[in-house]
Amino acid sequence: MAVWKGRERETMPHNIAILGASGYTGAELVRLVATHPSMRIAALGADRRAGVAISEVFPHLRHLDLQVMARIGEIDFSGIDLCFCALPHATSQSVVRDLPATVKVVDLSADFRLRDPDAYRAWYGRPHEAAELQGEAVYGLTEFYRDRIRAARLVAGTGCNAAAGQFALRPLVEAGVVDLDRILIDLKVGASGAGRTAKDHLLLSELSENVKGYSLGGSHRHLGEFDQELSGIAGRPVRIMFSPYLVPATRGILLSAYLRGEPEAIHRCLREAYAGEAFVVVLPYGGTPAMKDVRGSNFVHVGVVGDRVGGQATVVVALDNLVKGSSGQALQNANLMLGEEETSGLMSAPLYP
Amino acid sequence: MAVWKGRERETMPHNIAILGASGYTGAELVRLVATHPSMRIAALGADRRAGVAISEVFPHLRHLDLQVMARIGEIDFSGIDLCFCALPHATSQSVVRDLPATVKVVDLSADFRLRDPDAYRAWYGRPHEAAELQGEAVYGLTEFYRDRIRAARLVAGTGCNAAAGQFALRPLVEAGVVDLDRILIDLKVGASGAGRTAKDHLLLSELSENVKGYSLGGSHRHLGEFDQELSGIAGRPVRIMFSPYLVPATRGILLSAYLRGEPEAIHRCLREAYAGEAFVVVLPYGGTPAMKDVRGSNFVHVGVVGDRVGGQATVVVALDNLVKGSSGQALQNANLMLGEEETSGLMSAPLYP
Amino acid sequence: MAVWKGRERETMPHNIAILGASGYTGAELVRLVATHPSMRIAALGADRRAGVAISEVFPHLRHLDLQVMARIGEIDFSGIDLCFCALPHATSQSVVRDLPATVKVVDLSADFRLRDPDAYRAWYGRPHEAAELQGEAVYGLTEFYRDRIRAARLVAGTGCNAAAGQFALRPLVEAGVVDLDRILIDLKVGASGAGRTAKDHLLLSELSENVKGYSLGGSHRHLGEFDQELSGIAGRPVRIMFSPYLVPATRGILLSAYLRGEPEAIHRCLREAYAGEAFVVVLPYGGTPAMKDVRGSNFVHVGVVGDRVGGQATVVVALDNLVKGSSGQALQNANLMLGEEETSGLMSAPLYP
Amino acid sequence: MAVWKGRERETMPHNIAILGASGYTGAELVRLVATHPSMRIAALGADRRAGVAISEVFPHLRHLDLQVMARIGEIDFSGIDLCFCALPHATSQSVVRDLPATVKVVDLSADFRLRDPDAYRAWYGRPHEAAELQGEAVYGLTEFYRDRIRAARLVAGTGCNAAAGQFALRPLVEAGVVDLDRILIDLKVGASGAGRTAKDHLLLSELSENVKGYSLGGSHRHLGEFDQELSGIAGRPVRIMFSPYLVPATRGILLSAYLRGEPEAIHRCLREAYAGEAFVVVLPYGGTPAMKDVRGSNFVHVGVVGDRVGGQATVVVALDNLVKGSSGQALQNANLMLGEEETSGLMSAPLYP
């Protein structure tokens, strides 16, 4: 809920805390919550920038009259209805563990995505500090966990790449229309997926006019999510191939899943799976979306095209990594957890061009 | 008003027509109106793309259930409350002339910005086809023409560059705190300012990693607006210097006005002028905005910095040419003309990064 | 050979004509030939821009003292040693047919790449106008056709995407170390690959911050070259899957070939194949190049990485579509045809960042 | 001199050391020297990356067979003819001081640009550690210090912005055709001007689709050079106004000097001043260059346009900050210091598009 002059409210808004407000997903939450009709930002947490106005860090929020960012330990959570944790991986688990049990939590880090402590340790190279919560956390891919999310206290936001891939694959694995042993994903992602960390390879001078692979060969951590989720659906181990590439864009994911299966059956399966979804648009057969088609929005566009090689299909998925891939998804989940309409505050059209 | 499932309405929405829907400012109007709480898109006009779904032309609007675009001559305007004309310059004047007098009009072209037919002919190289309306049209810079816009039937949207410049200059010329004979503007603008026309110099291959001046030396047509408006305020001819540059960005204007005058007085003057404005943010003295600070939003950020050379100040203005510079401004005006709250549907925060 | 003051020559340079000088590959040839130690630009042809100085069309060539562009029909080819044809597809065939037999020709269009008239008709949708030359033309992938190119009168430059793919695949198909029925290529290419044609989807406003597939599903014309060349090597039909994507960059190709085969054997095979090549660099096993690593140069970088899924490898190839993918390759071929050192005028390092 | 196979040499090349090889200007020197016909890279220094191959840091140099980077203190300078110091500001002065007197030096840092120790202290906030060399160093703007550079042992490369500005201003100040008290410069520069330092505001996510001023109001350090040089020419203090802006590009400067003076006289003055220069191109009156016109090259393009406001002119200068603004300029100076032709190794045309 924004704080501009003349704004009026009929009902009591939900009090929202956003931890990690000085990062990209945190700022994106502020952007979205600021105009949400039934939420109100009650606290902003950012340990390293405590005492600083968020507009110092994110000048695009200058028009909002917001709290100064505070140390997380100094936030009074007694009146908070729901807390978004947009903290770095590994930092989140102990923070979430220590929050009052009365506060609902949507965690955007990787900390609660994997239910199995061993899988967590394998992919993240360290033991989990709140293993007791790993089982409780509901995986936050709203379209597939809607009922459990409504009842959850702790929801784990998905990886942005993992979200994009699952929009392509889940209905197909469920329906058994693709060869599970030959799923290959090539994904193009903008730089904001790596956060606001000042690293050499994320400099405009390095990434402009460039494309580069990273974590090729099956080493990307989001594979942990793919393994857990797809194997769960299939009822047997599924190990996909996954190759992500950084492209010279800020936001956005364009994912291509190359699949063995009948292209039109694949298209039909996806169209039916998403028929009732407000945020997922399946294109007519043969059409594929572009990355910018969903920029800045919570929408997902999905297209299917057959190949000249028989029995081979390409499913292309576009989503905005900072919205549907993280903060928008988080707000969609929060809407459910707070009894609001799922689409509330999320129907803004993409920004184009 | 969007058309998604479950949307509910308490009151009758205003019926809106958007002409020129296949251009960038037209599509931007669709984006904004689609989530406006009290407007409803009733007709989309686009002569050259008549019969085509807007999502064919603008895939980012795929999620909306909208009318097929129609020939303007075939639109039934009887139930239309307000019509946005986002047509090319020179095309608009005859279309507007022929609209029913009951329809309120916000015209986004250059056709009704200049009140003086001779000035129009001088800057646009042709006589006006609806000269009788030139005097009636209200200049659409909302913050300065608010009362007249409320009562107007025809409002002329401003040039995007002219809007940016006037946010810097109008209060200063009014207050007499700058030397009127030494106003120099250097403006950086993204490619969308030139529309969606496929011209060589707007290709990514040409403009990427490039910056180039255009209409340098005082030949840019928006100078007609500067001359009309600033001279009107000053009560004597004012002729500024104005140099625009294309930069490798899609949206946005960053304007620097280099001025003779006392920097802190200039800052104070601007801060006071915009104290009550919802969309104009004046930064603390010494701070200046960046182009992306307002991306995708209706906000204007203004900063002032003094120079080591005494009595010299730089005023920097950032706005989004497609929102505050055209379609957002148009909606702001439409709100006033329809008796809605001025900020309605326009408070979304900028998209960053 | 450039034409600046003080330049001295010991031997008679080769006289070079460049047809299609007003396009990107034509301008790139001018750039490269201008500093070639034993070539001299003797004629520039461009029918639509006849009578215009090339610096009017390409201001980056302002420092060169070059001929005005002429109608091709008005060029005197009597003293010309070699002619580069950088004309649009389908235009080139009749022009080349009509050149004097004494002039060596490097054609950069698609017109002479396919030896089989039926294949040409199938991929390009029209009969060939110089079918008698189709058989004579040597396919211009220098590293694999070196000896035949040396003796050729007519060399057909390869498709830029086809070149990139063949650098990955030829040695592997030859050595039989990959499954020929499961070759899948995902390619990212900058906008200049589509030339300087002003099309909507190549505008900076459209392509900036965007990625979009085109000719997905096996319809890209470069597949004609893949089919011809790979089947020729394998001695049986090979039909690969090939999916290209436009990325927001001007120059460059980054190609990923996803292959069934032993990754280290694949790496060894490529390292050995390119051991003596001046322009092809094979990275140590596990490393992969980025698109910008070769920007503006005639170099090709090749890397191989294995996948967590056993028996699966990814070969990544980077090259500059306008240099190694067309004009640099053309000059490399011209060097051989004129008895010059193959690397002459081509050893400039990539431009980075 | 490159180190590829088959390269032949008639004469003994000059032995070149490059210190600071792991930065952008260092890598740019490697790129340029690698194909210089009479130079040979004999040592690469980079304290923090000592022991590392330069291709690890700059993969675009993979094709070169170069020395591993060494600690500067461990380099044997006995056979070195000329040393380029591309070290950070303030680091360079003590390194240069300690080099053997037999080694010629081109320093690319800011350390020796200001002859006056007090001016150095004022602009750089610290005393100079090699004040005795400050007077000896020759200011490296080749076109204006050619004779002194030929005889110099130590040449101080200019600031890239300062170089661009002086190409516009020096002949005009010398000729007295502009009002010295009303010189205003607005400069657009790509991100590489700030080096390879991983700072937040240089991230692609931050700078893409953005433009932002920095060091506005007369606080940019290159003003020390402007003050020194222009005052020296004018014979009285000259204090210009200078406002630089970061644009979303990697390389390049586009500078606009807004001047009081007769536009055609200004154009004539510049055209005459640069008539014999190999690297400076003055456009016909009324034309202005774009930033990308000189990308990757040592050329400078200069244009002049008059304003509708009488007696007011705009001079637009384009140069590549990493070439003519630093490493190319450095090589041009080194050519003179070593008795080579000034243009040697520097005539490559710009890379466009």
JSON list of C-alpha atoms in Angstrom, two decimals, chain B residues 96-215:
[
{"chain": "B", "resi": 96, "resn": "VAL", "atom": "CA", "xyz": [-9.97, 14.85, -34.05]},
{"chain": "B", "resi": 97, "resn": "ARG", "atom": "CA", "xyz": [-11.91, 17.42, -36.06]},
{"chain": "B", "resi": 98, "resn": "ASP", "atom": "CA", "xyz": [-14.34, 14.71, -37.17]},
{"chain": "B", "resi": 99, "resn": "LEU", "atom": "CA", "xyz": [-14.99, 13.16, -33.76]},
{"chain": "B", "resi": 100, "resn": "PRO", "atom": "CA", "xyz": [-18.45, 13.74, -32.20]},
{"chain": "B", "resi": 101, "resn": "ALA", "atom": "CA", "xyz": [-18.46, 16.80, -29.97]},
{"chain": "B", "resi": 102, "resn": "THR", "atom": "CA", "xyz": [-19.66, 14.66, -27.06]},
{"chain": "B", "resi": 103, "resn": "VAL", "atom": "CA", "xyz": [-16.40, 12.77, -26.90]},
{"chain": "B", "resi": 104, "resn": "LYS", "atom": "CA", "xyz": [-13.62, 14.20, -24.79]},
{"chain": "B", "resi": 105, "resn": "VAL", "atom": "CA", "xyz": [-10.24, 13.93, -26.49]},
{"chain": "B", "resi": 106, "resn": "VAL", "atom": "CA", "xyz": [-6.65, 13.67, -25.35]},
{"chain": "B", "resi": 107, "resn": "ASP", "atom": "CA", "xyz": [-4.46, 13.99, -28.40]},
{"chain": "B", "resi": 108, "resn": "LEU", "atom": "CA", "xyz": [-0.88, 12.72, -28.08]},
{"chain": "B", "resi": 109, "resn": "SER", "atom": "CA", "xyz": [0.39, 14.02, -31.40]},
{"chain": "B", "resi": 110, "resn": "ALA", "atom": "CA", "xyz": [2.00, 17.38, -32.05]},
{"chain": "B", "resi": 111, "resn": "ASP", "atom": "CA", "xyz": [-1.08, 18.65, -33.84]},
{"chain": "B", "resi": 112, "resn": "PHE", "atom": "CA", "xyz": [-2.67, 20.76, -31.14]},
{"chain": "B", "resi": 113, "resn": "ARG", "atom": "CA", "xyz": [0.31, 21.83, -29.07]},
{"chain": "B", "resi": 114, "resn": "LEU", "atom": "CA", "xyz": [0.88, 25.14, -30.80]},
{"chain": "B", "resi": 115, "resn": "ARG", "atom": "CA", "xyz": [-1.94, 27.60, -30.50]},
{"chain": "B", "resi": 116, "resn": "ASP", "atom": "CA", "xyz": [-0.70, 29.88, -33.25]},
{"chain": "B", "resi": 117, "resn": "PRO", "atom": "CA", "xyz": [-1.40, 28.59, -36.80]},
{"chain": "B", "resi": 118, "resn": "ASP", "atom": "CA", "xyz": [1.66, 30.43, -38.11]},
{"chain": "B", "resi": 119, "resn": "ALA", "atom": "CA", "xyz": [3.90, 28.83, -35.54]},
{"chain": "B", "resi": 120, "resn": "TYR", "atom": "CA", "xyz": [2.45, 25.46, -36.49]},
{"chain": "B", "resi": 121, "resn": "ARG", "atom": "CA", "xyz": [3.14, 26.09, -40.14]},
{"chain": "B", "resi": 122, "resn": "ALA", "atom": "CA", "xyz": [6.67, 27.30, -39.42]},
{"chain": "B", "resi": 123, "resn": "TRP", "atom": "CA", "xyz": [7.67, 24.27, -37.34]},
{"chain": "B", "resi": 124, "resn": "TYR", "atom": "CA", "xyz": [5.74, 21.58, -39.17]},
{"chain": "B", "resi": 125, "resn": "GLY", "atom": "CA", "xyz": [5.97, 22.89, -42.73]},
{"chain": "B", "resi": 126, "resn": "ARG", "atom": "CA", "xyz": [2.29, 22.67, -43.59]},
{"chain": "B", "resi": 127, "resn": "PRO", "atom": "CA", "xyz": [-0.95, 24.48, -42.84]},
{"chain": "B", "resi": 128, "resn": "HIS", "atom": "CA", "xyz": [-3.15, 23.12, -40.09]},
{"chain": "B", "resi": 129, "resn": "GLU", "atom": "CA", "xyz": [-6.32, 21.27, -41.13]},
{"chain": "B", "resi": 130, "resn": "ALA", "atom": "CA", "xyz": [-8.26, 22.02, -37.99]},
{"chain": "B", "resi": 131, "resn": "ALA", "atom": "CA", "xyz": [-7.09, 25.51, -37.17]},
{"chain": "B", "resi": 132, "resn": "GLU", "atom": "CA", "xyz": [-10.38, 26.24, -35.43]},
{"chain": "B", "resi": 133, "resn": "LEU", "atom": "CA", "xyz": [-9.48, 23.70, -32.74]},
{"chain": "B", "resi": 134, "resn": "GLN", "atom": "CA", "xyz": [-5.95, 24.96, -32.18]},
{"chain": "B", "resi": 135, "resn": "GLY", "atom": "CA", "xyz": [-7.13, 27.76, -29.97]},
{"chain": "B", "resi": 136, "resn": "GLU", "atom": "CA", "xyz": [-9.53, 25.56, -28.03]},
{"chain": "B", "resi": 137, "resn": "ALA", "atom": "CA", "xyz": [-7.04, 22.84, -27.19]},
{"chain": "B", "resi": 138, "resn": "VAL", "atom": "CA", "xyz": [-5.51, 23.03, -23.73]},
{"chain": "B", "resi": 139, "resn": "TYR", "atom": "CA", "xyz": [-1.78, 22.37, -23.45]},
{"chain": "B", "resi": 140, "resn": "GLY", "atom": "CA", "xyz": [-1.51, 19.12, -21.55]},
{"chain": "B", "resi": 141, "resn": "LEU", "atom": "CA", "xyz": [1.26, 19.72, -19.05]},
{"chain": "B", "resi": 142, "resn": "THR", "atom": "CA", "xyz": [-0.95, 18.75, -16.16]},
{"chain": "B", "resi": 143, "resn": "GLU", "atom": "CA", "xyz": [0.96, 20.29, -13.29]},
{"chain": "B", "resi": 144, "resn": "PHE", "atom": "CA", "xyz": [0.67, 23.72, -14.90]},
{"chain": "B", "resi": 145, "resn": "TYR", "atom": "CA", "xyz": [-2.69, 23.58, -16.67]},
{"chain": "B", "resi": 146, "resn": "ARG", "atom": "CA", "xyz": [-4.65, 21.52, -14.19]},
{"chain": "B", "resi": 147, "resn": "ASP", "atom": "CA", "xyz": [-7.74, 23.68, -13.89]},
{"chain": "B", "resi": 148, "resn": "ARG", "atom": "CA", "xyz": [-8.13, 24.30, -17.58]},
{"chain": "B", "resi": 149, "resn": "ILE", "atom": "CA", "xyz": [-7.62, 20.60, -18.31]},
{"chain": "B", "resi": 150, "resn": "ARG", "atom": "CA", "xyz": [-10.42, 19.68, -15.92]},
{"chain": "B", "resi": 151, "resn": "ALA", "atom": "CA", "xyz": [-12.81, 21.74, -17.99]},
{"chain": "B", "resi": 152, "resn": "ALA", "atom": "CA", "xyz": [-11.43, 20.94, -21.42]},
{"chain": "B", "resi": 153, "resn": "ARG", "atom": "CA", "xyz": [-12.92, 18.88, -24.20]},
{"chain": "B", "resi": 154, "resn": "LEU", "atom": "CA", "xyz": [-9.64, 18.68, -26.13]},
{"chain": "B", "resi": 155, "resn": "VAL", "atom": "CA", "xyz": [-6.25, 18.40, -24.47]},
{"chain": "B", "resi": 156, "resn": "ALA", "atom": "CA", "xyz": [-3.01, 18.41, -26.46]},
{"chain": "B", "resi": 157, "resn": "GLY", "atom": "CA", "xyz": [-0.35, 16.12, -25.02]},
{"chain": "B", "resi": 158, "resn": "THR", "atom": "CA", "xyz": [3.04, 17.77, -24.90]},
{"chain": "B", "resi": 159, "resn": "GLY", "atom": "CA", "xyz": [6.23, 16.72, -26.64]},
{"chain": "B", "resi": 160, "resn": "CYS", "atom": "CA", "xyz": [8.17, 14.40, -24.37]},
{"chain": "B", "resi": 161, "resn": "ASN", "atom": "CA", "xyz": [11.32, 16.51, -24.59]},
{"chain": "B", "resi": 162, "resn": "ALA", "atom": "CA", "xyz": [9.30, 19.67, -24.15]},
{"chain": "B", "resi": 163, "resn": "ALA", "atom": "CA", "xyz": [7.70, 18.22, -21.03]},
{"chain": "B", "resi": 164, "resn": "ALA", "atom": "CA", "xyz": [11.07, 17.36, -19.54]},
{"chain": "B", "resi": 165, "resn": "GLY", "atom": "CA", "xyz": [12.42, 20.83, -20.25]},
{"chain": "B", "resi": 166, "resn": "GLN", "atom": "CA", "xyz": [9.43, 22.63, -18.85]},
{"chain": "B", "resi": 167, "resn": "PHE", "atom": "CA", "xyz": [9.64, 20.72, -15.58]},
{"chain": "B", "resi": 168, "resn": "ALA", "atom": "CA", "xyz": [13.09, 22.26, -15.25]},
{"chain": "B", "resi": 169, "resn": "LEU", "atom": "CA", "xyz": [12.33, 25.73, -16.54]},
{"chain": "B", "resi": 170, "resn": "ARG", "atom": "CA", "xyz": [8.78, 26.90, -15.95]},
{"chain": "B", "resi": 171, "resn": "PRO", "atom": "CA", "xyz": [9.03, 27.72, -12.23]},
{"chain": "B", "resi": 172, "resn": "LEU", "atom": "CA", "xyz": [12.40, 29.37, -12.80]},
{"chain": "B", "resi": 173, "resn": "VAL", "atom": "CA", "xyz": [11.21, 31.56, -15.66]},
{"chain": "B", "resi": 174, "resn": "GLU", "atom": "CA", "xyz": [8.11, 32.42, -13.65]},
{"chain": "B", "resi": 175, "resn": "ALA", "atom": "CA", "xyz": [10.19, 33.38, -10.64]},
{"chain": "B", "resi": 176, "resn": "GLY", "atom": "CA", "xyz": [12.76, 35.25, -12.69]},
{"chain": "B", "resi": 177, "resn": "VAL", "atom": "CA", "xyz": [15.72, 33.49, -11.12]},
{"chain": "B", "resi": 178, "resn": "VAL", "atom": "CA", "xyz": [17.58, 32.58, -14.33]},
{"chain": "B", "resi": 179, "resn": "ASP", "atom": "CA", "xyz": [19.00, 34.57, -17.21]},
{"chain": "B", "resi": 180, "resn": "LEU", "atom": "CA", "xyz": [16.46, 34.03, -19.99]},
{"chain": "B", "resi": 181, "resn": "ASP", "atom": "CA", "xyz": [19.00, 34.62, -22.73]},
{"chain": "B", "resi": 182, "resn": "ARG", "atom": "CA", "xyz": [21.40, 31.91, -21.66]},
{"chain": "B", "resi": 183, "resn": "ILE", "atom": "CA", "xyz": [19.30, 28.80, -21.23]},
{"chain": "B", "resi": 184, "resn": "LEU", "atom": "CA", "xyz": [21.01, 25.78, -22.75]},
{"chain": "B", "resi": 185, "resn": "ILE", "atom": "CA", "xyz": [19.60, 22.26, -22.71]},
{"chain": "B", "resi": 186, "resn": "ASP", "atom": "CA", "xyz": [21.44, 19.04, -23.51]},
{"chain": "B", "resi": 187, "resn": "LEU", "atom": "CA", "xyz": [19.05, 16.09, -23.55]},
{"chain": "B", "resi": 188, "resn": "LYS", "atom": "CA", "xyz": [19.66, 12.35, -23.78]},
{"chain": "B", "resi": 189, "resn": "VAL", "atom": "CA", "xyz": [16.76, 10.24, -24.98]},
{"chain": "B", "resi": 190, "resn": "GLY", "atom": "CA", "xyz": [16.11, 6.56, -25.68]},
{"chain": "B", "resi": 191, "resn": "ALA", "atom": "CA", "xyz": [15.08, 5.21, -29.06]},
{"chain": "B", "resi": 192, "resn": "SER", "atom": "CA", "xyz": [11.37, 4.79, -28.33]},
{"chain": "B", "resi": 193, "resn": "GLY", "atom": "CA", "xyz": [11.04, 8.55, -28.52]},
{"chain": "B", "resi": 194, "resn": "ALA", "atom": "CA", "xyz": [11.22, 8.11, -32.28]},
{"chain": "B", "resi": 195, "resn": "GLY", "atom": "CA", "xyz": [8.40, 5.57, -32.28]},
{"chain": "B", "resi": 196, "resn": "ARG", "atom": "CA", "xyz": [8.28, 2.13, -33.80]},
{"chain": "B", "resi": 197, "resn": "THR", "atom": "CA", "xyz": [9.23, 3.22, -37.30]},
{"chain": "B", "resi": 198, "resn": "ALA", "atom": "CA", "xyz": [11.83, 0.96, -38.80]},
{"chain": "B", "resi": 199, "resn": "LYS", "atom": "CA", "xyz": [14.56, 3.43, -39.67]},
{"chain": "B", "resi": 200, "resn": "ASP", "atom": "CA", "xyz": [18.19, 2.55, -40.15]},
{"chain": "B", "resi": 201, "resn": "HIS", "atom": "CA", "xyz": [19.54, 4.69, -37.36]},
{"chain": "B", "resi": 202, "resn": "LEU", "atom": "CA", "xyz": [17.18, 3.11, -34.83]},
{"chain": "B", "resi": 203, "resn": "LEU", "atom": "CA", "xyz": [18.41, -0.42, -35.44]},
{"chain": "B", "resi": 204, "resn": "LEU", "atom": "CA", "xyz": [20.09, -2.07, -32.51]},
{"chain": "B", "resi": 205, "resn": "SER", "atom": "CA", "xyz": [23.15, -2.65, -34.69]},
{"chain": "B", "resi": 206, "resn": "GLU", "atom": "CA", "xyz": [23.44, 1.07, -35.32]},
{"chain": "B", "resi": 207, "resn": "LEU", "atom": "CA", "xyz": [22.46, 2.50, -31.96]},
{"chain": "B", "resi": 208, "resn": "SER", "atom": "CA", "xyz": [23.92, -0.07, -29.59]},
{"chain": "B", "resi": 209, "resn": "GLU", "atom": "CA", "xyz": [27.14, 1.28, -28.07]},
{"chain": "B", "resi": 210, "resn": "ASN", "atom": "CA", "xyz": [26.44, 4.56, -29.79]},
{"chain": "B", "resi": 211, "resn": "VAL", "atom": "CA", "xyz": [25.36, 8.12, -28.98]},
{"chain": "B", "resi": 212, "resn": "LYS", "atom": "CA", "xyz": [24.41, 10.57, -31.68]},
{"chain": "B", "resi": 213, "resn": "GLY", "atom": "CA", "xyz": [22.99, 14.06, -31.86]},
{"chain": "B", "resi": 214, "resn": "TYR", "atom": "CA", "xyz": [19.96, 14.86, -33.98]},
{"chain": "B", "resi": 215, "resn": "SER", "atom": "CA", "xyz": [18.23, 18.10, -34.85]}
]
